[in-house]
Coordinates of C-alpha atoms and ligand atoms in Angstrom, one line a residue:
X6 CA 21.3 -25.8 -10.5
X7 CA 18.9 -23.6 -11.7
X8 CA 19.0 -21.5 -14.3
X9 CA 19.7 -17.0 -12.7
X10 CA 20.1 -15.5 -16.1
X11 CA 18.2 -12.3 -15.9
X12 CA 15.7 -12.4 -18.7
X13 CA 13.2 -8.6 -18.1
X14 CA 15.0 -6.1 -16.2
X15 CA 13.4 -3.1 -14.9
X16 CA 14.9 -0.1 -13.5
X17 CA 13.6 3.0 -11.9
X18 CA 10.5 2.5 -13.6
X19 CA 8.2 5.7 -13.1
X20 CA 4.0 5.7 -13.8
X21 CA 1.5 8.6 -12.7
X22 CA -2.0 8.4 -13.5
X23 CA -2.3 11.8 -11.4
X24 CA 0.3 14.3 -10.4
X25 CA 0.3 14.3 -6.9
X26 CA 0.9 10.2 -7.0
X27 CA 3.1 7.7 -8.8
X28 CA 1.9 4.1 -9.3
X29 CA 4.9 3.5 -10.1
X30 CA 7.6 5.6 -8.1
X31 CA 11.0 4.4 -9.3
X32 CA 10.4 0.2 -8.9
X33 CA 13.3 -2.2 -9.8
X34 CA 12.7 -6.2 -10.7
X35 CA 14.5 -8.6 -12.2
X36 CA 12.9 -11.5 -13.6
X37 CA 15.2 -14.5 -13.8
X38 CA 15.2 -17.0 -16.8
X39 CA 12.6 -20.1 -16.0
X40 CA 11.9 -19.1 -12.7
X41 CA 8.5 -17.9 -10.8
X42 CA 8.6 -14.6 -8.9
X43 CA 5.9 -13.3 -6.9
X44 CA 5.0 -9.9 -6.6
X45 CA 3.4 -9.2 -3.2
X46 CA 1.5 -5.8 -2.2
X47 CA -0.9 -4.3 -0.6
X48 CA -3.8 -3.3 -3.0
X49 CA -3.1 -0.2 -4.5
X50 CA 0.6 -0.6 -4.1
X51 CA 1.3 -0.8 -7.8
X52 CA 1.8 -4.5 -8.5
X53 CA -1.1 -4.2 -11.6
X54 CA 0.7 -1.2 -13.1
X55 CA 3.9 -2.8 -13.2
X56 CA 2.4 -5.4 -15.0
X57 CA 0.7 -3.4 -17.5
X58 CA 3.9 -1.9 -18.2
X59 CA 6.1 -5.0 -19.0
X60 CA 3.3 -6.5 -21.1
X61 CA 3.4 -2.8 -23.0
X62 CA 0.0 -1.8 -22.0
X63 CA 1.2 1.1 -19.8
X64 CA 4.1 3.5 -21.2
X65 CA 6.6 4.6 -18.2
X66 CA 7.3 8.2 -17.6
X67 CA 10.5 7.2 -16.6
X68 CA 13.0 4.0 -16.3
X69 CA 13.5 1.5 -18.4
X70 CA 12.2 -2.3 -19.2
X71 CA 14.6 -4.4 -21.3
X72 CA 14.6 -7.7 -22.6
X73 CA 17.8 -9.0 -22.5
X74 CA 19.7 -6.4 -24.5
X75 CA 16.7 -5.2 -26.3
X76 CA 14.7 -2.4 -25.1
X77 CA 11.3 -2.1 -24.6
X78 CA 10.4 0.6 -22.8
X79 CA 12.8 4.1 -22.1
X80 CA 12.8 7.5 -22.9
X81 CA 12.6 6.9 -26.2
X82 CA 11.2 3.4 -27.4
X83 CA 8.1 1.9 -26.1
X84 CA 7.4 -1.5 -28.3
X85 CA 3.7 -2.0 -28.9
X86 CA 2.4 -5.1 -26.6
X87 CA 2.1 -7.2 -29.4
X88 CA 5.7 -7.3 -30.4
X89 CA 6.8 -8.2 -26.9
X90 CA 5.6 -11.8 -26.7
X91 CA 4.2 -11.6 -23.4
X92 CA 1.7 -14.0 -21.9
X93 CA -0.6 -12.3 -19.9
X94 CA -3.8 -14.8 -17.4
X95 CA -5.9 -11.7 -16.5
X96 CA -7.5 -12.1 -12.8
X97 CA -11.3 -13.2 -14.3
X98 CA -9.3 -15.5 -17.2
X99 CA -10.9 -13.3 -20.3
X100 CA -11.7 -15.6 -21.9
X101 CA -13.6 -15.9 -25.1
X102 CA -16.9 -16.4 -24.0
X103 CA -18.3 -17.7 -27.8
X104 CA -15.4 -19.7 -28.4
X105 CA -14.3 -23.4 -27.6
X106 CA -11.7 -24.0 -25.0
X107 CA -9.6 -25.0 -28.2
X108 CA -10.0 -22.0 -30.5
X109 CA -9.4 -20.2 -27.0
X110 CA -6.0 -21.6 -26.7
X111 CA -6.0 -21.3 -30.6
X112 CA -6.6 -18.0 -31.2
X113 CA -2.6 -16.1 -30.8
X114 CA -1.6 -19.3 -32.8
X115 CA -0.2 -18.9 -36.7
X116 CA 0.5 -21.9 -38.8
X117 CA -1.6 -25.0 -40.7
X118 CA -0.9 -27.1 -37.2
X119 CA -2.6 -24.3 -35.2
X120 CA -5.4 -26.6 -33.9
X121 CA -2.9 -29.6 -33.1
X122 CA -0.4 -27.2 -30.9
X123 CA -3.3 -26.2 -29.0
X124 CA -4.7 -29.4 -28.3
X125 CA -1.4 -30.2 -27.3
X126 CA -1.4 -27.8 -24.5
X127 CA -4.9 -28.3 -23.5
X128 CA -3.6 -31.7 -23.3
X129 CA -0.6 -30.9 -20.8
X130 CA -3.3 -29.2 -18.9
X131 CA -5.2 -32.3 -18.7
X132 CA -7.8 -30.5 -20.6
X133 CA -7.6 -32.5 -24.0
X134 CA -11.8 -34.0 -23.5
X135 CA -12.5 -30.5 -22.9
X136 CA -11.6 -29.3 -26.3
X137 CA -15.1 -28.8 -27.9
X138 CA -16.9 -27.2 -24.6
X139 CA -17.6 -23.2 -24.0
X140 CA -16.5 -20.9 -20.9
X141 CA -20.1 -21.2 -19.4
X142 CA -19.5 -25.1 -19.3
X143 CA -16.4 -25.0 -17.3
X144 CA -16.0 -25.0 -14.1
X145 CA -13.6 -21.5 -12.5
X146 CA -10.9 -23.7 -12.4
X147 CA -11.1 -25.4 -15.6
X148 CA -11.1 -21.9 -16.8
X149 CA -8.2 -20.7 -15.0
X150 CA -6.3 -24.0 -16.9
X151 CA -7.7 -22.9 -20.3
X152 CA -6.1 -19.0 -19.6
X153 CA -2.8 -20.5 -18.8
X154 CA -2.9 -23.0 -22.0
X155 CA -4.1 -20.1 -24.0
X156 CA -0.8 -17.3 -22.3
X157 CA 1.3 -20.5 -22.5
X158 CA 0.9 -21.9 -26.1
X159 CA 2.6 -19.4 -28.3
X160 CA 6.3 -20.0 -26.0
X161 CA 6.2 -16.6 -24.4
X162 CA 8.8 -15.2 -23.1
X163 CA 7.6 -14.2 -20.0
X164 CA 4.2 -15.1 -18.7
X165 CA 2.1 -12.2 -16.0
X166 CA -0.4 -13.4 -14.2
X167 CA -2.7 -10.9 -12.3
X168 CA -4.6 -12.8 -9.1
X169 CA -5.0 -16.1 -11.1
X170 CA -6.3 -17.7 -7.7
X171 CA -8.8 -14.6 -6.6
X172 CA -11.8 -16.1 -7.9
X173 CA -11.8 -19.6 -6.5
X174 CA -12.7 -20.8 -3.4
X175 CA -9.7 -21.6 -1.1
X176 CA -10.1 -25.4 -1.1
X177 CA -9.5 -25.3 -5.1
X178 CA -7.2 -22.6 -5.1
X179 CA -4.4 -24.9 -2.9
X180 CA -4.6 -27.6 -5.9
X181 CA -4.7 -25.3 -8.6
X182 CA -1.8 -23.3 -7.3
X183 CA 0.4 -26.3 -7.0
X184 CA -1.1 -27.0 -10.6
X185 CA 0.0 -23.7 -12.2
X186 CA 3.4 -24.2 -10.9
X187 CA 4.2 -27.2 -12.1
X188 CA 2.8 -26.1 -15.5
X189 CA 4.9 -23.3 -15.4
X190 CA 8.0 -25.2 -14.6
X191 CA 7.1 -28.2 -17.4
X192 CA 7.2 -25.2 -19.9
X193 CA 10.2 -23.6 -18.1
X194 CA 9.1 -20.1 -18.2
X195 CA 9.7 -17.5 -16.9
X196 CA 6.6 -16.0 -15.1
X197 CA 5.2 -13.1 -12.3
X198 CA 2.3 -13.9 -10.5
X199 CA 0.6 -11.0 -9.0
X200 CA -1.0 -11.5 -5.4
X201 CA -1.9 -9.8 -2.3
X202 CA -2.1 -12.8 -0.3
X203 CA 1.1 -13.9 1.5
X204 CA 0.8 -17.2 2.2
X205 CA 0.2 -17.7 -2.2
X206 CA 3.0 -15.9 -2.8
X207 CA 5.1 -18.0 -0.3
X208 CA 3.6 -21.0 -2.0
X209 CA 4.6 -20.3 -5.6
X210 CA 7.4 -18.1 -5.5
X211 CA 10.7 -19.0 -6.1
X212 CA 11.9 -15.7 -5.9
X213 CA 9.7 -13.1 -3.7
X214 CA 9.3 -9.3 -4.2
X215 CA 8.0 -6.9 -2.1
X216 CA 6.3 -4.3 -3.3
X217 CA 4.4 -1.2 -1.4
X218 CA 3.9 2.7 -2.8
X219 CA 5.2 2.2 -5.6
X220 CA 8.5 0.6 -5.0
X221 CA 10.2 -2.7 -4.5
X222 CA 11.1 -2.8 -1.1
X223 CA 12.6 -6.4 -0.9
X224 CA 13.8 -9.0 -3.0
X225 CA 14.8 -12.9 -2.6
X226 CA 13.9 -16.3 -1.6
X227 CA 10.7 -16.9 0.6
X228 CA 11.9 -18.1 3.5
X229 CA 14.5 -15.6 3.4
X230 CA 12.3 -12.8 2.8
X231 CA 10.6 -14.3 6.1
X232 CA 13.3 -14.5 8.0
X233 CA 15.6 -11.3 7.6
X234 CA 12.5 -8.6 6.7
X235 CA 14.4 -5.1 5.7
X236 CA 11.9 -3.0 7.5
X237 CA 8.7 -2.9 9.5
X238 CA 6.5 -2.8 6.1
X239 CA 8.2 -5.7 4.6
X240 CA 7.6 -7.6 8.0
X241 CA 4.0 -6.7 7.9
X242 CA 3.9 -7.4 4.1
X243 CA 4.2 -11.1 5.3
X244 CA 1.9 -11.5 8.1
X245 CA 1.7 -10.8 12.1
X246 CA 4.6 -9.0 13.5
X247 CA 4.7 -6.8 16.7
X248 CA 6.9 -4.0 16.1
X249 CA 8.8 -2.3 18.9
X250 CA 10.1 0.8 18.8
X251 CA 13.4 1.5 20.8
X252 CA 16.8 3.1 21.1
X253 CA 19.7 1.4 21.1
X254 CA 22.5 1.1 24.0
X255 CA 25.1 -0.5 24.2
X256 CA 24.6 -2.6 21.4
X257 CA 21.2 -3.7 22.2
X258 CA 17.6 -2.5 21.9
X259 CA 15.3 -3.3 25.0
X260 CA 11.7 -4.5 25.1
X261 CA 9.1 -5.2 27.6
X262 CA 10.4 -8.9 27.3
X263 CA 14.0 -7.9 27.7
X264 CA 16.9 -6.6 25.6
X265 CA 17.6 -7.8 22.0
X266 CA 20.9 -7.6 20.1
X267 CA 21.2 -5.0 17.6
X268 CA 24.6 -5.4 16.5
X269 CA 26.0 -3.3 13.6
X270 CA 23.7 -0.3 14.9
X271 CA 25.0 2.6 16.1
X272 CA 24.3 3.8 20.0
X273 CA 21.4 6.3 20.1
X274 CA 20.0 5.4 16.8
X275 CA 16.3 4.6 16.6
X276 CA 15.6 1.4 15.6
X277 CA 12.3 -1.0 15.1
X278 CA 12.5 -4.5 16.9
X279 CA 10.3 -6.7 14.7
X280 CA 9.0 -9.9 16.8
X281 CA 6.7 -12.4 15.1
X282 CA 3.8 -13.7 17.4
X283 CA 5.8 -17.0 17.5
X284 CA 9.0 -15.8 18.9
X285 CA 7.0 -15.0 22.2
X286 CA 6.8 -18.1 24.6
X287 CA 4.0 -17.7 28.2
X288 CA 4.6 -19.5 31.2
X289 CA 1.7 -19.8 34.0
X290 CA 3.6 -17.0 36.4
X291 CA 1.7 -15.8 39.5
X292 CA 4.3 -13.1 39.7
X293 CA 4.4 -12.3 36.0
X294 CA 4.2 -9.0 34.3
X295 CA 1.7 -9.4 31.7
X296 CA -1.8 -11.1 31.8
X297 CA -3.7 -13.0 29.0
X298 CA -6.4 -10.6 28.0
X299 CA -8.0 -13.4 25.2
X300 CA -7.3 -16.9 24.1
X301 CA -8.1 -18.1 20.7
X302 CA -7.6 -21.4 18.7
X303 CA -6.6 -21.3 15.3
X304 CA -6.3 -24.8 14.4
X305 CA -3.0 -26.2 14.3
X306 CA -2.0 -23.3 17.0
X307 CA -3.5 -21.0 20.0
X308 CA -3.3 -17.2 20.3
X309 CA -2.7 -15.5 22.8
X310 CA -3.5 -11.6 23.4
X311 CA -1.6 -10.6 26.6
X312 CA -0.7 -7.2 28.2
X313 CA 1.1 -5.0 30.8
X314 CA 1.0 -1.1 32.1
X315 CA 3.1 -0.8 28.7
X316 CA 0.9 -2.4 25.9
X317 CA -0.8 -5.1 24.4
X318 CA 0.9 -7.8 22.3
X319 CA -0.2 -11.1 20.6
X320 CA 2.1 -14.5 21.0
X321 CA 1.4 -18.1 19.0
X322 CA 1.3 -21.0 21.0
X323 CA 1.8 -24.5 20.4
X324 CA -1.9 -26.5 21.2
X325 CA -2.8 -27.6 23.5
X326 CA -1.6 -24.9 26.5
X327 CA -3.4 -24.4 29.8
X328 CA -3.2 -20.4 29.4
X329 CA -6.3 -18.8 29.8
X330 CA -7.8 -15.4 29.8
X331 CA -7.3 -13.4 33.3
X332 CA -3.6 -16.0 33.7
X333 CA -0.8 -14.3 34.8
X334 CA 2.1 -15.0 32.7
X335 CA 5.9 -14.3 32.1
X336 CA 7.3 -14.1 29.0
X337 CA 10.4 -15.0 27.1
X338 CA 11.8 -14.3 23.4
X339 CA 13.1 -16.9 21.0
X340 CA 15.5 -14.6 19.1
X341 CA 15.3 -16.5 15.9
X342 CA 12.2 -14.8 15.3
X343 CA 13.4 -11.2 16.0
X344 CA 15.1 -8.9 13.7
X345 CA 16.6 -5.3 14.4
X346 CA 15.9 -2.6 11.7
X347 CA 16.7 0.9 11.0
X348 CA 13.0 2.8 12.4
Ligands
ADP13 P1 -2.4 -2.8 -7.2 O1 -2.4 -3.6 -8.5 O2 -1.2 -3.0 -6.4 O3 -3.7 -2.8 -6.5 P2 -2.5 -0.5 -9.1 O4 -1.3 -0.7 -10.0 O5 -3.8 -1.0 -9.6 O6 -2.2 -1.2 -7.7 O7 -2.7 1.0 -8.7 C1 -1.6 1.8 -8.1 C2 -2.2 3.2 -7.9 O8 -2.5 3.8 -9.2 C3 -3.4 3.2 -7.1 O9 -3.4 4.4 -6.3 C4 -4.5 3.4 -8.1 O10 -5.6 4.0 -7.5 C5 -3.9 4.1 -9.2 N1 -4.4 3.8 -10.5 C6 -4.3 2.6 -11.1 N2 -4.8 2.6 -12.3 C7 -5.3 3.8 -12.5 C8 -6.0 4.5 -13.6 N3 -6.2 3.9 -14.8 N4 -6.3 5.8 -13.5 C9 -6.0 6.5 -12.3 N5 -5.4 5.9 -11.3 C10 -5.0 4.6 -11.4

């Protein structure tokens, strides 16, 4: 069972850089002890400001950020980054450009064994022939490896790491992922990755939050964060969705491909009816409602643009499938993949 001890705690945590707009707007997080959460946004949602703030390079306006019972950041106290032993793997590494790998992963170290520590970790990254070579001789990966060594080798408490995948090209930013992860996990810290790219915060987060103007909109496990969305932005946070708007009667909203359950909502209350592409099944349907307006293959699955009188939706379909543009189809809803919010 792992480890949920909350290690950083951050409440209500307020940042303007201007006064008509908070960065920060009030966010709450909890990082728990050993684990990886991901921090998911849109780009200019806030995730680097939160960040700067728990490694002490931002001071809040407001909230708090706590350590276990010590403070670090209120009204009153803000303790200086350096005191805060936070490892931080900035999005283009920083790394010491006229340094070896080994005085890179060197450098926050004290002590006559220094050297040997680093090597050590260079070593866990599999990075132990590299010792001796610069930056420039390293490949973007092999340098993404040294900035986690480097974050990784004084025992941090927590470790940030802003877009660590960003600059690599998607084939080595798979491997490396699942590379960083188990690093992280062989150390057992306790980390935040930074992304705006769903499908890598699926992939390394053991706990997912949400995060858009400012806020924290949702936290939990992926899958379900995937499944049971809180709104329509936390839906869309985590890829396609088709949003509905409707009203509900009688216990259920209706849509053009019939009425959903919306139990626990109140009759006449606006709600959103969030449908994810693959929740929508075609059928070849001479008398059918809708017609495919485009057909698309995405690999592993088709897509399938279709519309009636009352709008234009897009469904996922398992390949192969005879649907083609100008078919006339009827459609039905898998309810697994719907969800009923408040509008
Ligand atoms: P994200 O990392 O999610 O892209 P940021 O935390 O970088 O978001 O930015 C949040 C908001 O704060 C954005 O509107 C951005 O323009 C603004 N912002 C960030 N840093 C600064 C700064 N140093 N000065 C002024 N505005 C800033």
């Amino acid at each position: 069972m792992a480890d949920t001890r909350t290690v950083l705690s951050i409440r209500g945590a307020e940042r303007r850089y201007r006064a008509d707009h908070a960065a920060l707007a009030g966010a709450d997080l909890d990082l728990q002890a050993g684990r990886i959460t991901a921090l998911l946004g849109p780009s200019g949602s806030g995730k680097s400001t939160l960040l700067r703030a728990i490694a002490g390079l931002e001071r809040l306006e407001a909230g708090s950020i706590r350590l276990g019972d010590t403070v670090w950041n209120d009204a009153t106290t803000h303790i200086p980054p350096e005191a805060r032993r936070v490892g931080m793997v900035f999005q283009d590494y920083a790394l010491f450009p006229h340094m070896t790998a080994l005085a890179n992963v060197a450098f926050g170290l004290t002590g006559p064994d220094k050297n040997a520590r680093a090597l050590a970790q260079l070593d866990a990254a599999e990075l132990g022939h590299r010792a001796k070579a610069y930056p420039h001789e390293l490949s973007g990966g092999e340098q993404q490896r040294v900035a986690l060594a480097r974050a990784l080798a004084p025992e941090p408490t927590v470790v940030l790491l802003d877009e660590p995948f960003s600059g690599l090209d998607r084939r080595l930013r798979g491997e490396l992922r699942e590379r960083t992860v188990d690093t992280l996990r062989a150390a057992g810290t306790t980390a935040l990755i930074v992304t705006h790219d769903a499908e890598e915060a699926m992939a390394v987060a053991d706990e997912l939050a949400l995060m858009d103007g400012g806020l924290i909109i949702q936290t939990g496990a992926p899958d379900d964060v995937w499944m049971s969305p809180v709104s329509a932005t936390a839906a869309k946070l985590l890829g396609d969705v088709e949003i509905i708007e409707a009203r509900v009667t009688a216990g259920q909203a209706e849509t053009p491909f019939g009425p959903v359950d919306a139990n626990g909502f109140d009759d006449g209350q606006p709600v959103s009816v969030l449908i994810r592409p693959r929740a929508l099944s075609l059928s070849l349907d001479a008398d059918g409602v809708f017609t495919v307006t485009r057909r698309r293959s995405t690999g592993p699955h088709l897509t399938h643009r279709f519309h009636s009188g009352a709008g234009e939706w897009t469904a996922q379909t398992p390949s192969p499938s005879p649907i083609t543009e100008g078919d006339r189809v009827s459609v039905t809803l898998d309810p697994t993949y719907v969800r009923v919010v408040p509008a």
